[in-house]
mmCIF file of C-alpha atoms in Angstrom:
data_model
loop_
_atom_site.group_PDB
_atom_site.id
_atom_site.type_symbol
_atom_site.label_atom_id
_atom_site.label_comp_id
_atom_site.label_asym_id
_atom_site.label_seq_id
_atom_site.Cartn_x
_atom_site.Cartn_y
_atom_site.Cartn_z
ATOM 1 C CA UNK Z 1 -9.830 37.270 8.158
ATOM 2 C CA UNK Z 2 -11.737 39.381 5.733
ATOM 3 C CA UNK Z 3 -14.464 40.419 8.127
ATOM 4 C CA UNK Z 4 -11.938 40.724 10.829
ATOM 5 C CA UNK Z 5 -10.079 43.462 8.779
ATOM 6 C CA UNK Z 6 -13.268 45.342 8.123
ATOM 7 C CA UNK Z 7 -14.481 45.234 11.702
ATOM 8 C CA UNK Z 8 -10.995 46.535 12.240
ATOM 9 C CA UNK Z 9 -11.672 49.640 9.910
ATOM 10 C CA UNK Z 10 -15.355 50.445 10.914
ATOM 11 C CA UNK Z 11 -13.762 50.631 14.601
ATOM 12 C CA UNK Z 12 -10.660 52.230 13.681
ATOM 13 C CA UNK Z 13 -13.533 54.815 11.877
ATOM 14 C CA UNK Z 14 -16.470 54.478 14.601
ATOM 15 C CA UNK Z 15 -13.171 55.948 16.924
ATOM 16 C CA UNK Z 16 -12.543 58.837 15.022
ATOM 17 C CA UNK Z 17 -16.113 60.190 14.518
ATOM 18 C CA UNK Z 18 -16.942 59.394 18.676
ATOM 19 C CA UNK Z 19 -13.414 60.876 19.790
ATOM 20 C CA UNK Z 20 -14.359 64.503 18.846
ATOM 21 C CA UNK Z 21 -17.710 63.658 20.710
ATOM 22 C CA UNK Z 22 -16.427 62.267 23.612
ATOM 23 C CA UNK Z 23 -13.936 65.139 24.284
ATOM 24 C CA UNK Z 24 -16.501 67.767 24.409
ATOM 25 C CA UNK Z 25 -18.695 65.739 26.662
ATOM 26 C CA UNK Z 26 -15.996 65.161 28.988
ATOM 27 C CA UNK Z 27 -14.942 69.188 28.682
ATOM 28 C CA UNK Z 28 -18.902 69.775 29.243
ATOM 29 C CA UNK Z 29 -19.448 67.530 32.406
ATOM 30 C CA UNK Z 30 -15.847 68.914 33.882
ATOM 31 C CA UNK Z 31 -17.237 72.623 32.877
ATOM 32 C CA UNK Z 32 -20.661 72.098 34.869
ATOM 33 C CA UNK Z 33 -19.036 70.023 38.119
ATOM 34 C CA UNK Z 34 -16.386 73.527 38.418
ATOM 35 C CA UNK Z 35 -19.496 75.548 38.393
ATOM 36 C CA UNK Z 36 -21.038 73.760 41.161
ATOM 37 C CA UNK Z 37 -18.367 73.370 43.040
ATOM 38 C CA UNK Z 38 -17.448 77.134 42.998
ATOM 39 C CA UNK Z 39 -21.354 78.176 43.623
ATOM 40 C CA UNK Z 40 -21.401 75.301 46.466
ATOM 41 C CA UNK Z 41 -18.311 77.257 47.693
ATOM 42 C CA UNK Z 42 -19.780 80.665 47.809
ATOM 43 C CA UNK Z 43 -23.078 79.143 49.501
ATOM 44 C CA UNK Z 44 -21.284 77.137 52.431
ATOM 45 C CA UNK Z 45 -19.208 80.486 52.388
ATOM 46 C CA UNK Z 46 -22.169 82.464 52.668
ATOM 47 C CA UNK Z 47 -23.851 80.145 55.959
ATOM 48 C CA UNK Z 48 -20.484 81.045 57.476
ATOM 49 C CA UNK Z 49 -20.153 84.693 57.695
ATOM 50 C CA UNK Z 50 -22.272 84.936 60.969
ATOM 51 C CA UNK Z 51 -20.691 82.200 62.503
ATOM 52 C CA UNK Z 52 -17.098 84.265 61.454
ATOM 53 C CA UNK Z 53 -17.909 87.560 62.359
ATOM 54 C CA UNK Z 54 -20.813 87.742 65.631
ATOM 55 C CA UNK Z 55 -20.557 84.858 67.124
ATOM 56 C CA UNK Z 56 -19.377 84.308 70.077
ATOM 57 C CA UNK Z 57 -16.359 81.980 69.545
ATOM 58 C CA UNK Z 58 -14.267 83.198 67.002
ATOM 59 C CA UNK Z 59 -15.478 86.474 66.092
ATOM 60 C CA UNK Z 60 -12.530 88.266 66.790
ATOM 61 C CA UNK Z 61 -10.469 86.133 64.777
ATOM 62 C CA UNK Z 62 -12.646 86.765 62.442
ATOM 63 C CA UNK Z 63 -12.555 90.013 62.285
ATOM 64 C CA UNK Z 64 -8.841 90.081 62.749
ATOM 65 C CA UNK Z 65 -8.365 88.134 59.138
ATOM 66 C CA UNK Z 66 -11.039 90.234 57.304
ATOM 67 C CA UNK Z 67 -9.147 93.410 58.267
ATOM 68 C CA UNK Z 68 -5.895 91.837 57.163
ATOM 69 C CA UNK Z 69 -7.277 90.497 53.691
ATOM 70 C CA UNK Z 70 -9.151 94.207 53.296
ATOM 71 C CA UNK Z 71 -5.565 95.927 53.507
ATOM 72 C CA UNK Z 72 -3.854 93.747 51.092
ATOM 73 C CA UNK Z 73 -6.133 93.626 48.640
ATOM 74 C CA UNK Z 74 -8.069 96.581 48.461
ATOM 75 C CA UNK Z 75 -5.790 99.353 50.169
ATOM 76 C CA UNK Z 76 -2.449 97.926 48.474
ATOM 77 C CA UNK Z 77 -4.106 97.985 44.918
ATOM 78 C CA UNK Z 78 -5.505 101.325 45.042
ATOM 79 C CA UNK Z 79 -2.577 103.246 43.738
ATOM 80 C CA UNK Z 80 -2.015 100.788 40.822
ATOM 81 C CA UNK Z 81 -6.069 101.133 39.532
ATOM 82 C CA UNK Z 82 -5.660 104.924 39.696
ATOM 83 C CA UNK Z 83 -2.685 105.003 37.478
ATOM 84 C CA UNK Z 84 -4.300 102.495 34.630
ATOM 85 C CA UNK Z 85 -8.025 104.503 35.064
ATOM 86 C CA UNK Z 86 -5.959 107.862 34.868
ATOM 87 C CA UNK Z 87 -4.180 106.619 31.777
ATOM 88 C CA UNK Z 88 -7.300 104.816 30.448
ATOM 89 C CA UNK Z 89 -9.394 108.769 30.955
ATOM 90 C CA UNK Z 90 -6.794 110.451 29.034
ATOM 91 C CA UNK Z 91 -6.127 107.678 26.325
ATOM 92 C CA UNK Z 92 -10.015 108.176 25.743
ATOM 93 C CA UNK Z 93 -9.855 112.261 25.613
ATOM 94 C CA UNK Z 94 -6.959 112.450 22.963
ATOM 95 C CA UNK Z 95 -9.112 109.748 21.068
ATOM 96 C CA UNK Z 96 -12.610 111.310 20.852
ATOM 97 C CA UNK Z 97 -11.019 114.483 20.522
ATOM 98 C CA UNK Z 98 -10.215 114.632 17.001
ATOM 99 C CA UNK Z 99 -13.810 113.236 15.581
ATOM 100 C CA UNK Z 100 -16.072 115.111 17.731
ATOM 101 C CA UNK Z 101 -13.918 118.321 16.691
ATOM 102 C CA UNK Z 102 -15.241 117.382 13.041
ATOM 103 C CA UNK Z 103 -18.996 117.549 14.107
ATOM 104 C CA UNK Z 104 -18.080 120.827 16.493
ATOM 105 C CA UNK Z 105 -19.241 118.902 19.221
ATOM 106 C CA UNK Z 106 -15.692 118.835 21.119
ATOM 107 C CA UNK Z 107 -17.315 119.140 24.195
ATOM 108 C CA UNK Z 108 -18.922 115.955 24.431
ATOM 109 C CA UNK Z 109 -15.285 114.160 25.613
ATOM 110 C CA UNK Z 110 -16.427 114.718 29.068
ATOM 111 C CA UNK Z 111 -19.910 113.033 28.328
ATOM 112 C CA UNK Z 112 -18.398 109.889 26.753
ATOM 113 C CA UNK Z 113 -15.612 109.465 29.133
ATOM 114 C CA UNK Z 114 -17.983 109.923 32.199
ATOM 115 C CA UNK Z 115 -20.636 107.402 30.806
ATOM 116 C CA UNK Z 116 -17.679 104.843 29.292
ATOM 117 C CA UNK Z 117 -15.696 104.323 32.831
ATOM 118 C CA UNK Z 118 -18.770 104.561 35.330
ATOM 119 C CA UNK Z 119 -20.588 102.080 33.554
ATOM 120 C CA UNK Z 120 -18.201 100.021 31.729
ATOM 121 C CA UNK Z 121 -14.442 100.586 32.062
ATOM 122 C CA UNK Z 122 -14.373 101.612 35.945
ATOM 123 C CA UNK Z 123 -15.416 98.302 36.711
ATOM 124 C CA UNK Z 124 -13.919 96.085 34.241
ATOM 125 C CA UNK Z 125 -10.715 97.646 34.298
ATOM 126 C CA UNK Z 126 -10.601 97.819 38.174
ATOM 127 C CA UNK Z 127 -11.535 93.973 38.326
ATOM 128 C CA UNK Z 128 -8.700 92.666 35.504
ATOM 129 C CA UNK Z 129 -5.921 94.861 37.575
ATOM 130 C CA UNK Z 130 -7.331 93.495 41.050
ATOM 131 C CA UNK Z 131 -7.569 89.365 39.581
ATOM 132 C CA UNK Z 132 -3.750 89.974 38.311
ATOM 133 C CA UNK Z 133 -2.810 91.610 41.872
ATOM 134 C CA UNK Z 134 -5.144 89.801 44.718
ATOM 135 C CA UNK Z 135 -6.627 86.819 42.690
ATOM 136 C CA UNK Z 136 -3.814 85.386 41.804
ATOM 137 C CA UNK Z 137 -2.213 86.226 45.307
ATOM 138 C CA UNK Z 138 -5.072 83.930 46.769
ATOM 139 C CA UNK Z 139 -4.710 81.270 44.652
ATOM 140 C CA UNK Z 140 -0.628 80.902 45.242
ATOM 141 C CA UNK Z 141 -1.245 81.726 49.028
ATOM 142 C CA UNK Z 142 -4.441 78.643 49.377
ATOM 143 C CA UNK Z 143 -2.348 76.296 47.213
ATOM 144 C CA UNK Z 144 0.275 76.870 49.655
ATOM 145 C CA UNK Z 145 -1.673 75.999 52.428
ATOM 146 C CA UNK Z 146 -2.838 73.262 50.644
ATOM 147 C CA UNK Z 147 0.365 71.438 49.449
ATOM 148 C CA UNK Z 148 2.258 72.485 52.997
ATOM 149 C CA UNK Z 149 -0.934 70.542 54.737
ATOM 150 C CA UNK Z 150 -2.310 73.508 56.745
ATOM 151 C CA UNK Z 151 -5.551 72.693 55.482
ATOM 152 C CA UNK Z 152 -5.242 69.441 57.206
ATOM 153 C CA UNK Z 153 -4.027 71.188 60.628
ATOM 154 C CA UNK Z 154 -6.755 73.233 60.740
ATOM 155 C CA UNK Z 155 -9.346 70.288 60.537
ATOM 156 C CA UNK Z 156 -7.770 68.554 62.492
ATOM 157 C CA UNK Z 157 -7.987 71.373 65.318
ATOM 158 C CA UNK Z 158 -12.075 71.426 64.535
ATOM 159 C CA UNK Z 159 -11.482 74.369 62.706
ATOM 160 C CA UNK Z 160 -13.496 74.984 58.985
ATOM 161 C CA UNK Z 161 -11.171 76.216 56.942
ATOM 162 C CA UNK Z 162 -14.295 78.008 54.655
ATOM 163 C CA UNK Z 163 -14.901 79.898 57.384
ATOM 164 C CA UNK Z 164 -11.251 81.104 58.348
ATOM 165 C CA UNK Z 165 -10.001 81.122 54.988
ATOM 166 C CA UNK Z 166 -12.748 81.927 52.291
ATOM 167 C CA UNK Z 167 -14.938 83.941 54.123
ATOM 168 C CA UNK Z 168 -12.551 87.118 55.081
ATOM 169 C CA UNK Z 169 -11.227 86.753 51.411
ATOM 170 C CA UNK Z 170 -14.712 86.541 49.444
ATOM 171 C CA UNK Z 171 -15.939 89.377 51.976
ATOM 172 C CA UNK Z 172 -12.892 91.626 51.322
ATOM 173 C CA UNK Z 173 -12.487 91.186 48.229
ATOM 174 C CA UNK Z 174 -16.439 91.910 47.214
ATOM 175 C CA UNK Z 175 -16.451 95.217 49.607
ATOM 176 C CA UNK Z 176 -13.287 96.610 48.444
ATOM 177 C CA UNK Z 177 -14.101 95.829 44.631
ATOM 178 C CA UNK Z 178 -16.780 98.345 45.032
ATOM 179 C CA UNK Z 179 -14.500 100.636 47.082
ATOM 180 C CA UNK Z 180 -11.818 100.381 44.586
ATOM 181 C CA UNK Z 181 -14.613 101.560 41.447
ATOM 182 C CA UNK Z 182 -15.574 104.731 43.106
ATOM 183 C CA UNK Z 183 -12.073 105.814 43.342
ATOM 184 C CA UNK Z 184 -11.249 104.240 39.697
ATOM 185 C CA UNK Z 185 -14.301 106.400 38.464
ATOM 186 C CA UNK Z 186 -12.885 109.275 39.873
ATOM 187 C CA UNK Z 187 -8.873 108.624 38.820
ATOM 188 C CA UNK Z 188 -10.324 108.018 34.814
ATOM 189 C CA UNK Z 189 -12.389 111.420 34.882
ATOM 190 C CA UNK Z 190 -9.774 113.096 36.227
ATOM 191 C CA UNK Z 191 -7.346 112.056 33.644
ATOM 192 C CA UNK Z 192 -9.806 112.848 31.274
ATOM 193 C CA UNK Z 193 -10.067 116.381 32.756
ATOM 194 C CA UNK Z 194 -6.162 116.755 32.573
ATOM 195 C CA UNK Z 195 -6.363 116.278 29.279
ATOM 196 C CA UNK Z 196 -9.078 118.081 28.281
ATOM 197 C CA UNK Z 197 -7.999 120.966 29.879
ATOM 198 C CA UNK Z 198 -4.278 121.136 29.082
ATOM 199 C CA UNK Z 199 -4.346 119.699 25.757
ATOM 200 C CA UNK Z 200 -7.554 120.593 24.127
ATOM 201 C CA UNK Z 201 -8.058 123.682 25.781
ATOM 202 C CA UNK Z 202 -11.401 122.631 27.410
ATOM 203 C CA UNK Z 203 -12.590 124.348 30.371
ATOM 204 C CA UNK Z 204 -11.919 122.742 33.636
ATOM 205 C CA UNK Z 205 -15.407 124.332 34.681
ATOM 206 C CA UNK Z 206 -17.459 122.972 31.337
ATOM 207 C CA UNK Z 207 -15.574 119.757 31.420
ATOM 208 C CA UNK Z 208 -17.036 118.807 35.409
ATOM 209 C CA UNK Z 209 -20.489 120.556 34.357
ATOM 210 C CA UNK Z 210 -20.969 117.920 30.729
ATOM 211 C CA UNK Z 211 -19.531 115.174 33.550
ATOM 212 C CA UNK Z 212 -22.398 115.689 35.989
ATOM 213 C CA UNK Z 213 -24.951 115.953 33.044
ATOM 214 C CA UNK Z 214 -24.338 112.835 31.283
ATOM 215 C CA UNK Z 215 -23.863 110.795 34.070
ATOM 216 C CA UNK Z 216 -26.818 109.667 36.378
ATOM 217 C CA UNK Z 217 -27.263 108.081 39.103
ATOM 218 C CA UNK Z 218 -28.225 104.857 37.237
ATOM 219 C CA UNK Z 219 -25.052 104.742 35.426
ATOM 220 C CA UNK Z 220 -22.846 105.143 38.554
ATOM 221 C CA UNK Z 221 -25.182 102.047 40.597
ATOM 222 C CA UNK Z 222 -24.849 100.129 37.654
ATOM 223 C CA UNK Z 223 -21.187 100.025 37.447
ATOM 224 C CA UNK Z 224 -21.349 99.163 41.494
ATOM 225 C CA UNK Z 225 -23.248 96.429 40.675
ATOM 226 C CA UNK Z 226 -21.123 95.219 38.846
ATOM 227 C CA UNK Z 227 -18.233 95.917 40.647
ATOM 228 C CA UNK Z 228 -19.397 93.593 43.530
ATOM 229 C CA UNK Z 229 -19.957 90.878 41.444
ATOM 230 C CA UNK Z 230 -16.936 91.002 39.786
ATOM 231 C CA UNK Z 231 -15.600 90.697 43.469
ATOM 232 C CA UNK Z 232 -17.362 88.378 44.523
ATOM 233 C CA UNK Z 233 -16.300 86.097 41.305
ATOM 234 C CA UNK Z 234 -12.549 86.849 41.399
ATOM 235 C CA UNK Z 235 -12.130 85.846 45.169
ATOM 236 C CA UNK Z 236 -14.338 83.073 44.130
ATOM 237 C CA UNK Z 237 -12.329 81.477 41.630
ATOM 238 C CA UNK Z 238 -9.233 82.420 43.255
ATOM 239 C CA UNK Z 239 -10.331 80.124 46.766
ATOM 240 C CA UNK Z 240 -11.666 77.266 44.325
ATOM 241 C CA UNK Z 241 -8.766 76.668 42.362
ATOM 242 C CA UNK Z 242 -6.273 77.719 45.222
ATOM 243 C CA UNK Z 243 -7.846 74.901 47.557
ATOM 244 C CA UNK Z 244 -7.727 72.271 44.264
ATOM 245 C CA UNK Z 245 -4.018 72.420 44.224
ATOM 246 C CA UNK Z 246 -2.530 68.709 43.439
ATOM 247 C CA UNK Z 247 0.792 67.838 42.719
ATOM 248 C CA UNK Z 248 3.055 69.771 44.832
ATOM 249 C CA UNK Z 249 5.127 73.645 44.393
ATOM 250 C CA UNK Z 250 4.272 72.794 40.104
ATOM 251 C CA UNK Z 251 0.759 72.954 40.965
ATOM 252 C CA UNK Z 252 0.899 75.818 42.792
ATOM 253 C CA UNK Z 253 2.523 77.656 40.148
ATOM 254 C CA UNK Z 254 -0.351 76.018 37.267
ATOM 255 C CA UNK Z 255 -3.411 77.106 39.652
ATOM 256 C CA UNK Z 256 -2.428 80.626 39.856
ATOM 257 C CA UNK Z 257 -1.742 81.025 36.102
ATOM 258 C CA UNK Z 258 -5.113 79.199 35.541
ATOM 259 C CA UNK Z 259 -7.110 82.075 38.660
ATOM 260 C CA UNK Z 260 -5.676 84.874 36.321
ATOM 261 C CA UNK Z 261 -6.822 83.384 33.024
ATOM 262 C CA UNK Z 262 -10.283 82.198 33.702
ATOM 263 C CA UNK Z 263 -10.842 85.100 36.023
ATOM 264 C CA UNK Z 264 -10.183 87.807 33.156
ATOM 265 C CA UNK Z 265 -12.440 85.607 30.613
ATOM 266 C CA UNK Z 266 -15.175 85.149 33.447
ATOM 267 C CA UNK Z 267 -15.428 88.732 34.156
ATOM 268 C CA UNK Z 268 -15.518 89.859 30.614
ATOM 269 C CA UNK Z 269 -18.252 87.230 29.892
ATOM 270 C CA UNK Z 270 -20.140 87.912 32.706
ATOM 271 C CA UNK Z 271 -19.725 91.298 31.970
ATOM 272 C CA UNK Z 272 -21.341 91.404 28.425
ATOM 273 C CA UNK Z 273 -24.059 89.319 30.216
ATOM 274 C CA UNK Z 274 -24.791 92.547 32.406
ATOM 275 C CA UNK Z 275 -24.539 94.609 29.892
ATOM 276 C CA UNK Z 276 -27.470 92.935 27.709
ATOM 277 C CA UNK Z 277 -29.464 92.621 30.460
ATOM 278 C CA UNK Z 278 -29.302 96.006 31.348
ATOM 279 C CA UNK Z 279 -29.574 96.983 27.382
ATOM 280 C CA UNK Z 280 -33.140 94.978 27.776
ATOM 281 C CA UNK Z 281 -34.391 96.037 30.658
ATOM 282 C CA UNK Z 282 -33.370 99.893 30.291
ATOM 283 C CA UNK Z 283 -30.626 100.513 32.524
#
């Protein structure tokens, strides 16, 4: 009985210490099968964009649903990025304003706002607004599809559903992501010009001239760059998790709450990834 107790404790014990361990193997080997399936996603995706857009059977269907997917999520989202990148331009100005005006060097709003969205905030911000408008959209639209068995139709009709689904999606969404910066770019210097030139009584002229000085064409590629990535991931994500729906109209609802939180974390992470590499290398 004695020995039976203490076996009793050293397991009760041996539990507790392996419990923590367990957990974060299980989170580790569930962390590493998502990222294969979601870069085993974007490769089948990838072998089907021929086969989607020139060949012969199917290519104007093809080209049908990319058109469709290009409107709603990079034409309908346009208006929205502009307003945050206008806001974010002139939040900026009326920040920097008051130091730089310490060192005489008031001037330099235009260089720091120019540099900060075309390599950093462009991007970023554009990609957060577009996961919260078209990612999530995606994911709630697939796990639809999914739970209403449309999936299953269009197998069962010899149809891949990669290549009619993901594949106008991933392509839109990438394309317009980079569409979407250029005009985000241009929204946050312009709000950085209004206030520059209303408020601190910069000239519209010397504000565009320190813009075109500070920023090269390095920055502005760089911030492309990572604009189609950031594409590329959101629309990603979005099709993975959309097509892993279970458990009915409830898991529809916890698969596009999950696309807008891991999407926001992954492109901030991946993000910061960029921007170390490019600190190495000397972009």
């Amino acid at each position: 009985m004695i020995w039976t107790a203490r076996l009793r404790i050293m397991d009760c014990r041996m539990n507790t210490v392996l419990r923590p361990i367990a957990l974060l193997g299980h989170a580790t080997a569930d962390f590493f099968r998502f990222i294969g399936d979601l870069a085993y996603l974007i490769v089948d995706a990838s072998r089907g964009v021929h086969r989607s857009l020139f060949s012969k059977h199917g290519r104007r269907l093809g080209w049908q649903n990319l058109w469709e997917q290009t409107d709603r999520v990079g034409v309908r989202s346009v208006p929205i990025v502009c307003l945050v990148l206008f806001c974010i331009g002139a939040i900026l100005a009326l920040q920097m304003a008051p130091i730089l005006r310490q060192y005489g060097a008031e001037d330099k709003v235009a260089d720091i706002i120019s540099i900060a969205i075309g390599r950093e905030l462009g991007p970023l911000v554009s990609a957060i607004v577009l996961s919260g408008f078209a990612g999530a959209s995606i994911a709630a639209e697939m796990g639809t599809m999914v739970v209403s068995e449309e999936i299953e139709a269009l197998e069962a009709q010899a149809i891949d559903p990669v290549r009619f689904l993901v594949v106008p999606r991933l392509l839109a969404t990438t394309v317009m992501m980079v569409c979407i910066c250029v005009v985000g770019d241009f929204a946050g210097g312009l709000g950085g010009l209004f206030v520059g030139n209303y408020l601190l009584k910069l000239s519209a002229s010397s504000y565009i001239h320190h813009t075109f000085d500070a920023l090269v064409v390095r920055d502005f590629l760089t911030g492309l760059f990572k604009a189609g990535v950031f594409g590329l991931l959101i629309s990603s994500l979005a099709c993975r998790l959309g097509l892993g729906v279970t458990g009915g109209a409830q898991g529809v609802g916890v698969a596009t709450t999950r696309t807008v939180v891991l999407t926001i974390v992954a492109l901030i992470t991946v993000d910061l990834v960029f921007t170390a590499v490019f600190y190495c290398v000397g972009l």
